[in-house]
Coordinates of C-alpha atoms in Angstrom, one line a residue:
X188 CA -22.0 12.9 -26.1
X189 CA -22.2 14.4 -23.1
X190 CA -25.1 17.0 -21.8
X191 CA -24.8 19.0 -19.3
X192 CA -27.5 19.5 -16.4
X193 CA -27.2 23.8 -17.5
X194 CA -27.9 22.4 -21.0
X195 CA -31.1 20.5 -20.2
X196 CA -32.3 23.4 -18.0
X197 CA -32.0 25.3 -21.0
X198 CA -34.0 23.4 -23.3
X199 CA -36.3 23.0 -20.8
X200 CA -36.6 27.0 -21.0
X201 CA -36.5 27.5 -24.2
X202 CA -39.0 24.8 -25.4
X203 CA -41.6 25.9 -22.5
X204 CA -41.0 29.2 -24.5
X205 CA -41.3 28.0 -28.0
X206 CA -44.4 25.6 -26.5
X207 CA -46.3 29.2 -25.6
X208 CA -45.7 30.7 -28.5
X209 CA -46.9 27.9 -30.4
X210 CA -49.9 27.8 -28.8
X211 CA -50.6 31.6 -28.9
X212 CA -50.2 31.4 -32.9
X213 CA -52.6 28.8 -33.0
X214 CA -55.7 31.0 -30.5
X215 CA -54.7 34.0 -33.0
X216 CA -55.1 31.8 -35.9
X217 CA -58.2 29.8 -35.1
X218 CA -59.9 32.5 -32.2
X219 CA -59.4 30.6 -29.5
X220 CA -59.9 32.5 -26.0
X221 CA -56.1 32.7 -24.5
X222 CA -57.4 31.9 -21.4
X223 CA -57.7 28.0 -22.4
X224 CA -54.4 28.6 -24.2
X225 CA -52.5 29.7 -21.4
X226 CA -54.2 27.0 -19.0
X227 CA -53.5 24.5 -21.2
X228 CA -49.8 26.2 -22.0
X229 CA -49.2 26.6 -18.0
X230 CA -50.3 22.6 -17.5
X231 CA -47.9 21.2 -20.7
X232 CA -44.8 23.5 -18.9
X233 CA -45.7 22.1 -15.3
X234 CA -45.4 18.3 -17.1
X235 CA -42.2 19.1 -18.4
X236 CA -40.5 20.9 -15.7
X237 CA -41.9 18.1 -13.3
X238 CA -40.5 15.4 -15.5
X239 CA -36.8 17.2 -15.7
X240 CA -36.8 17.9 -12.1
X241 CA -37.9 14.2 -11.1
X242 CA -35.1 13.3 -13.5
X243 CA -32.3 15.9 -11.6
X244 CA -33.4 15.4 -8.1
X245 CA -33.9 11.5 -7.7
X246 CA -30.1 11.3 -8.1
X247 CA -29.6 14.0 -5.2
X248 CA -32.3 11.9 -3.2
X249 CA -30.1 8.4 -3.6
X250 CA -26.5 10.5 -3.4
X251 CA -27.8 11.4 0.1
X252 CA -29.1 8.5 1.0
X253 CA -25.7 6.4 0.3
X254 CA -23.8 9.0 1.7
X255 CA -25.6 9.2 4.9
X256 CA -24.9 5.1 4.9
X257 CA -21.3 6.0 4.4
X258 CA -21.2 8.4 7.4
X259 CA -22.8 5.8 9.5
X260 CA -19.9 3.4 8.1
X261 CA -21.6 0.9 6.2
X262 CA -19.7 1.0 2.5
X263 CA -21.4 -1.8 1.2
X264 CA -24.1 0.6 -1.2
X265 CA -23.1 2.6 -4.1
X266 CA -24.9 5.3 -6.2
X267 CA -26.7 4.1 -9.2
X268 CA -26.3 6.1 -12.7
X269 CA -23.2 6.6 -12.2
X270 CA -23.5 6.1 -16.6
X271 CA -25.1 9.4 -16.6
X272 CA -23.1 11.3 -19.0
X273 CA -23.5 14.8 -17.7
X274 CA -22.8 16.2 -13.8
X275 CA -24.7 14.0 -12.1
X276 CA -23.2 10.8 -13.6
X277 CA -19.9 12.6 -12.4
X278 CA -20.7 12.9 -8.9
X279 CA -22.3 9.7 -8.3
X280 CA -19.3 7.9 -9.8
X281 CA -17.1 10.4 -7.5
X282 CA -19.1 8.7 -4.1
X283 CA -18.9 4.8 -5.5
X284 CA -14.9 5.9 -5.9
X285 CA -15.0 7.4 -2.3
X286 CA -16.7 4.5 -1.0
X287 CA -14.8 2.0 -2.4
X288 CA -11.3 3.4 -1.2
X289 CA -13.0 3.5 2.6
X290 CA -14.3 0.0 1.8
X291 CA -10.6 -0.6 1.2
X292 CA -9.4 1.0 4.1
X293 CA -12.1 -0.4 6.6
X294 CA -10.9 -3.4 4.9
X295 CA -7.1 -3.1 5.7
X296 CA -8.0 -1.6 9.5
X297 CA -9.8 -4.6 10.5
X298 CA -6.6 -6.6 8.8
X299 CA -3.9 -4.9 10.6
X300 CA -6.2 -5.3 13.9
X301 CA -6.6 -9.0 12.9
X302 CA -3.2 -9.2 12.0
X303 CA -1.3 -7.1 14.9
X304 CA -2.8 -8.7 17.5
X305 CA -1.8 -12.7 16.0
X306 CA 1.7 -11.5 16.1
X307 CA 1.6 -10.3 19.5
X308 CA 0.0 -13.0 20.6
X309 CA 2.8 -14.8 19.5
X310 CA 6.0 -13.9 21.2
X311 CA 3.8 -13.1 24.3
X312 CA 2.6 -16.6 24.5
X313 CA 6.2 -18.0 24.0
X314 CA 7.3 -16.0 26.7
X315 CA 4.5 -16.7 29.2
X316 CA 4.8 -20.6 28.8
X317 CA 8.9 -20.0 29.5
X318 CA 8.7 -17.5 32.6
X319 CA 5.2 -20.0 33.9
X320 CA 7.4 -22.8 33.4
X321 CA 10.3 -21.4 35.0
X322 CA 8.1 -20.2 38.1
X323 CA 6.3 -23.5 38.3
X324 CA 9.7 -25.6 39.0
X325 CA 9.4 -27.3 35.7
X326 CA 12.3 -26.1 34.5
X327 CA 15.0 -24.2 35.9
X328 CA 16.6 -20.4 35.0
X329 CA 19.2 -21.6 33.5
X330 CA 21.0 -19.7 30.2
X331 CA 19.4 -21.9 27.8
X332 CA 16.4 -21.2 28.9
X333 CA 16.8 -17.5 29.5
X334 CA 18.4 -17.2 26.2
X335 CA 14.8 -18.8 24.8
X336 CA 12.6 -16.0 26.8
X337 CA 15.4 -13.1 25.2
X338 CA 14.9 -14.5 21.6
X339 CA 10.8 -13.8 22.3
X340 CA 11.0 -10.9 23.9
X341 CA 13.5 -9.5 20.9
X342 CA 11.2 -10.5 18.7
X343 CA 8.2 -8.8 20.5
X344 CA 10.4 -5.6 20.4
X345 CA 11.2 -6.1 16.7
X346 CA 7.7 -6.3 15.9
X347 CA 6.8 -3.3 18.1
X348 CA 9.5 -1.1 16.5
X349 CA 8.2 -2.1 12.9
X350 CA 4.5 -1.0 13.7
X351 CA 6.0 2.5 15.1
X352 CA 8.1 2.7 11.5
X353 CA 4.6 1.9 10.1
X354 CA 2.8 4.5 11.8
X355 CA 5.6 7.4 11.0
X356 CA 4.8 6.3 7.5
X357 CA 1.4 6.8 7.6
X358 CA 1.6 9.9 9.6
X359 CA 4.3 11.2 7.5
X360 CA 6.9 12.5 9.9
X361 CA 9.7 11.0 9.2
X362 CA 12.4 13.2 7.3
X363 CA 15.6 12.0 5.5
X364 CA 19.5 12.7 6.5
X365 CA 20.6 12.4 2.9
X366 CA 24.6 12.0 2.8
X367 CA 27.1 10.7 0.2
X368 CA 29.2 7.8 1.0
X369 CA 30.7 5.2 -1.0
X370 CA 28.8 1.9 -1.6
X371 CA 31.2 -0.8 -1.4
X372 CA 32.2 -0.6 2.1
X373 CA 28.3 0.4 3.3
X374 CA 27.6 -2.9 2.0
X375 CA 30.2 -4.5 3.1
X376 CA 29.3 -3.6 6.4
X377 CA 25.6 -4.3 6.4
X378 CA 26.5 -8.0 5.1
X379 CA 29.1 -8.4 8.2
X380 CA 26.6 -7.2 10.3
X381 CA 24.4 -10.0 8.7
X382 CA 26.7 -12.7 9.0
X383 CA 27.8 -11.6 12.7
X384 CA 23.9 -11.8 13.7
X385 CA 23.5 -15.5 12.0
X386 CA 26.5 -16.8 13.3
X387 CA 25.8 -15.4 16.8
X388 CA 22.2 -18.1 17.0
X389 CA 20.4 -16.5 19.6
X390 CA 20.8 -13.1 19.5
X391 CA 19.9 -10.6 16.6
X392 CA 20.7 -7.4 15.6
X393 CA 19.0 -4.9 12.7
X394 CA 20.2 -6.5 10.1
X395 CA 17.9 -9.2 10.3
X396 CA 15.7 -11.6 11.7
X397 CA 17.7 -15.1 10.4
X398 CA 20.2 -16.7 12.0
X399 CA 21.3 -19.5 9.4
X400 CA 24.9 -19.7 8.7
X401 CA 24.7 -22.2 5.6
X402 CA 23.5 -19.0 3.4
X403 CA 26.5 -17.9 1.3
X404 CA 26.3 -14.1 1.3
X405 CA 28.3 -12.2 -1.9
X406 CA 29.1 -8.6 -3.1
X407 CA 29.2 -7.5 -6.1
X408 CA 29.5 -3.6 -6.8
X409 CA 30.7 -2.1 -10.0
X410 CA 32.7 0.2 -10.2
X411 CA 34.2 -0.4 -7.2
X412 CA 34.3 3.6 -6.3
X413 CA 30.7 3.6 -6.5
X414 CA 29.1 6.3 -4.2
X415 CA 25.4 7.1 -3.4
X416 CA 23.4 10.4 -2.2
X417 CA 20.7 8.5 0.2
X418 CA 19.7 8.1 4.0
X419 CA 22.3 5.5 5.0
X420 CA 20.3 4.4 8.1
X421 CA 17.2 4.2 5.3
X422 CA 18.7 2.4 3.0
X423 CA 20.5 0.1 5.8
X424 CA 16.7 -0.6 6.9
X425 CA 15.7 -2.1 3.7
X426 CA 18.8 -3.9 2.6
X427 CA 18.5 -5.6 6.1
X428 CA 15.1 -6.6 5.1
X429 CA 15.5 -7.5 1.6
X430 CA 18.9 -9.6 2.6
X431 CA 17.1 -11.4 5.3
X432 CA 14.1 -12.1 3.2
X433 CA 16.5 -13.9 0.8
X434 CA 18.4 -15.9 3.5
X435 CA 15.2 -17.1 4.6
X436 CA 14.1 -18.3 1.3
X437 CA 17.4 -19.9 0.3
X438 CA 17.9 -23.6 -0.1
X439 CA 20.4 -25.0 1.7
X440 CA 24.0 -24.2 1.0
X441 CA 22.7 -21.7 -1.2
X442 CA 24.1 -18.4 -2.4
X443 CA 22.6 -14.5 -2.2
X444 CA 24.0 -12.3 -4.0
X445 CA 23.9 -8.4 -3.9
X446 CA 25.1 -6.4 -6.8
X447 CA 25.0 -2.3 -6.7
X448 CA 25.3 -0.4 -10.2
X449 CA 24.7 3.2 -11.4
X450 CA 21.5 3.8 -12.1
X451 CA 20.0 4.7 -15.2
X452 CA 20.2 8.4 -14.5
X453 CA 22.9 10.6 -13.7
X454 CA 24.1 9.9 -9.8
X455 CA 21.2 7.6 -9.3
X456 CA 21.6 4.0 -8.0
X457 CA 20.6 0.6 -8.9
X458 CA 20.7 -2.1 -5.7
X459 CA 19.5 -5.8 -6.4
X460 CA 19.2 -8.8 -3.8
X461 CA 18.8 -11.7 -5.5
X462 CA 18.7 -15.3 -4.1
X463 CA 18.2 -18.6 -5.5
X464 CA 15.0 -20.0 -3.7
X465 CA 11.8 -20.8 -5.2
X466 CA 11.1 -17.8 -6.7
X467 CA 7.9 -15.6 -6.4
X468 CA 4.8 -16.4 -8.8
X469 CA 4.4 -13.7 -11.3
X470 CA 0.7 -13.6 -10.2
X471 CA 1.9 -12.7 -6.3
X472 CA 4.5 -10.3 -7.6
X473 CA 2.4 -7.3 -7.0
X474 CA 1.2 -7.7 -3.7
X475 CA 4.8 -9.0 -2.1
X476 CA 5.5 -5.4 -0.7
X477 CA 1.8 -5.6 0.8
X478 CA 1.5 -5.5 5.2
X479 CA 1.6 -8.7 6.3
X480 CA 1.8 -10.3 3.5
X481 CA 3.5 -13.6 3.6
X482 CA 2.9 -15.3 0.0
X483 CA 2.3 -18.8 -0.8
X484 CA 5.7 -19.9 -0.9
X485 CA 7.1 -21.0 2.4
X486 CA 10.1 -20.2 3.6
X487 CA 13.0 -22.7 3.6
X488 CA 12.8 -24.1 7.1
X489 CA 17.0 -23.8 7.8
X490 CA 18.5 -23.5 11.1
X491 CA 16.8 -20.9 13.3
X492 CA 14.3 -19.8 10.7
X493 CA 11.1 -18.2 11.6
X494 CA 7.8 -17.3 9.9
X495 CA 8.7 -13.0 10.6
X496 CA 6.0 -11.0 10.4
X497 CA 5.6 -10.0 7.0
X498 CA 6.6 -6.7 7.3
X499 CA 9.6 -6.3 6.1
X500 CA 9.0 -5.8 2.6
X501 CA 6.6 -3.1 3.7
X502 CA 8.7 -1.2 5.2
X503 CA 11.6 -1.4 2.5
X504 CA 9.0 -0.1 0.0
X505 CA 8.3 2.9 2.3
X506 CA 11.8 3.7 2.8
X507 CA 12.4 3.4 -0.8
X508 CA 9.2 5.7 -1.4
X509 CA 10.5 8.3 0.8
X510 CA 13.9 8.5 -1.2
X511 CA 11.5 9.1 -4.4
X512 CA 13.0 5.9 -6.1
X513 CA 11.2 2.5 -7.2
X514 CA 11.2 -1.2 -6.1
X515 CA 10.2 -4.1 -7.0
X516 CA 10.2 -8.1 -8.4
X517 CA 12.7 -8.2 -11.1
X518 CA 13.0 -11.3 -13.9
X519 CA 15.5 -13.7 -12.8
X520 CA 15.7 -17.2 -14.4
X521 CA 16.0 -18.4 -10.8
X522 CA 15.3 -17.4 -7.7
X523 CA 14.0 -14.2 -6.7
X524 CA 15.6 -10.8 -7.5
X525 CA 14.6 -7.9 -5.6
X526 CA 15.5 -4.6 -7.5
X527 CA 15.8 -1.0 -6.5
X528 CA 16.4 1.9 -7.7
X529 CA 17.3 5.5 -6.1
X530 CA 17.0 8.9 -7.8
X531 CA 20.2 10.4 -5.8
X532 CA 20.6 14.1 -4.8
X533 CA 17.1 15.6 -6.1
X534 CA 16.2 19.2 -7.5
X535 CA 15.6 21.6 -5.0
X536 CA 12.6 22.3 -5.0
X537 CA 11.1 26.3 -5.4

């Protein structure tokens, strides 16, 4: 049951009321002088108000201390009481939420710092041991060796690019260019474009990050006059990730397939990628699409693999959030299947 603070001050009220009246029956009843009556009556209403406002204010006192630790960015105390069933209990479990989500975000900050700077350091030290190298005589400029520095500095652009998608998404300022167009040669195209960067070793292109040609990439799109309402350069984004992410994660010789359906809704559409690696542990399954995140299953180590950055999936969740549809781990007896799903042309809104 839950009391309210106006309640209690009520009661409080009425029973310092009902505690005077009492006592002024009794002094008419047994002639007592209403001067001890009211002293007495005045001291009795003092205890009680003195107890109720100890009980109402030593919550204010510890809100205000915690919060003050907040402000000075230490997340680590919470509000006790926050079992209180009445306002109180409200607002102190209103600041252990607040502190907890900046807990979590402090958190992820010093992550992506953490995180960020690894991958630069990366590519940059790649780099600097080819062009030192290079400078120092030990070996010489030639394209092999060039090609090596290109590959690390792609890959320091790729990551660079990703962290500026990143922050539009947190900022919030990127718009769609929603268009129809038909499904079966979009995809056709971004698989060519996938093939064309594997088979070309050392260079890449926005399709994706692997270069392995033993990966065996197939279409499947039913009807085949499918068409979708979407932001094809979007949607291009995170089929490039999600394919690549698949290549990666195929065994050798293996196959990844990539089937497009209507949706469950009227002009919606259903995408899946689906490969047949090792699969993701259901317990990892809802963290995949997290920044950075990498999982515990490593990647098959094919020709020209790397480790990425484990940003992709982020990014095809956000692009996928921005079209208002859903992703996420579907079941698949083997391998993993990535599934998404997009809403198509959406009310207007009023």
């Amino acid at each position: 049951m839950v009391i309210s603070i106006k309640t209690k001050l009520g009661a409080l009220v009425v029973g310092a009321v009902l505690l005077t009246s009492g006592l002024a029956l009794v002094a008419i009843r047994t002639s007592t002088e209403f001067r001890y009556i009211t002293i007495f009556a005045m001291i009795a209403t003092l205890l009680i108000t003195q107890f109720v406002a100890q009980s109402l204010t030593a919550p204010l006192d510890e809100m205000n201390h915690v919060a003050g630790s907040i402000s000075r960015g230490d997340f680590s105390r919470r509000v006790r009481g926050a079992d209180r069933r009445d306002e109180l209990g409200d607002l102190a479990s209103t600041i252990n939420r607040m502190a907890d989500d900046l807990e979590a975000v402090d958190r992820h900050r010093k992550e992506l710092v953490a995180n960020v700077s690894h991958e630069l350091r990366t590519p940059i030290a790649a780099l600097r041991a080819v062009l030192e190298n290079v400078v120092d005589g030990v070996s010489e400029a030639d394209p092999e060796t060039m090609r090596t520095a290109l590959k690390q500095t792609e890959r320091l652009g790729r990551l660079v690019e990703t962290l500026l998608d990143l922050s539009r998404l947190d900022n919030g300022v990127v718009t769609l260019k929603r268009r129809r167009f038909e499904v079966w040669p979009y995809l056709s195209g971004v698989l060519r474009e996938a093939n064309l960067a594997a088979s070309q070793r050392g260079l890449s292109s926005t399709s994706g990050l692997h270069n392995r040609t033993d990966v065996h990439l197939h279409l499947d799109v039913s009807p085949p006059e499918l068409t979708a309402h979407a932001d094809a350069e979007r949607l291009h984004q995170v089929m490039a990730n999600l394919i690549d992410n698949a290549v990666k994660h195929s065994p050798p010789h293996g196959r990844v397939t990539v089937r497009a359906r209507r949706g469950p809704c009227p002009d919606s559409l259903q995408l899946e990628v689906e490969d047949e690696g090792p699969g993701i542990p259901e317990s990892e399954r809802h963290k995949v699409f997290e920044r950075f995140n990498r999982g515990t299953v490593p990647a098959q180590q094919g020709p020209g693999s790397d480790g990425g950055t484990g940003l992709g999936l982020a990014i095809a969740r956000w692009a996928v959030d921005l079209h208002g549809g859903h992703i996420g781990v579907a079941e698949s007896s083997r391998g993993c299947r990535i599934r998404l799903t997009l809403p198509g042309s959406l009310p207007a809104r009023d």
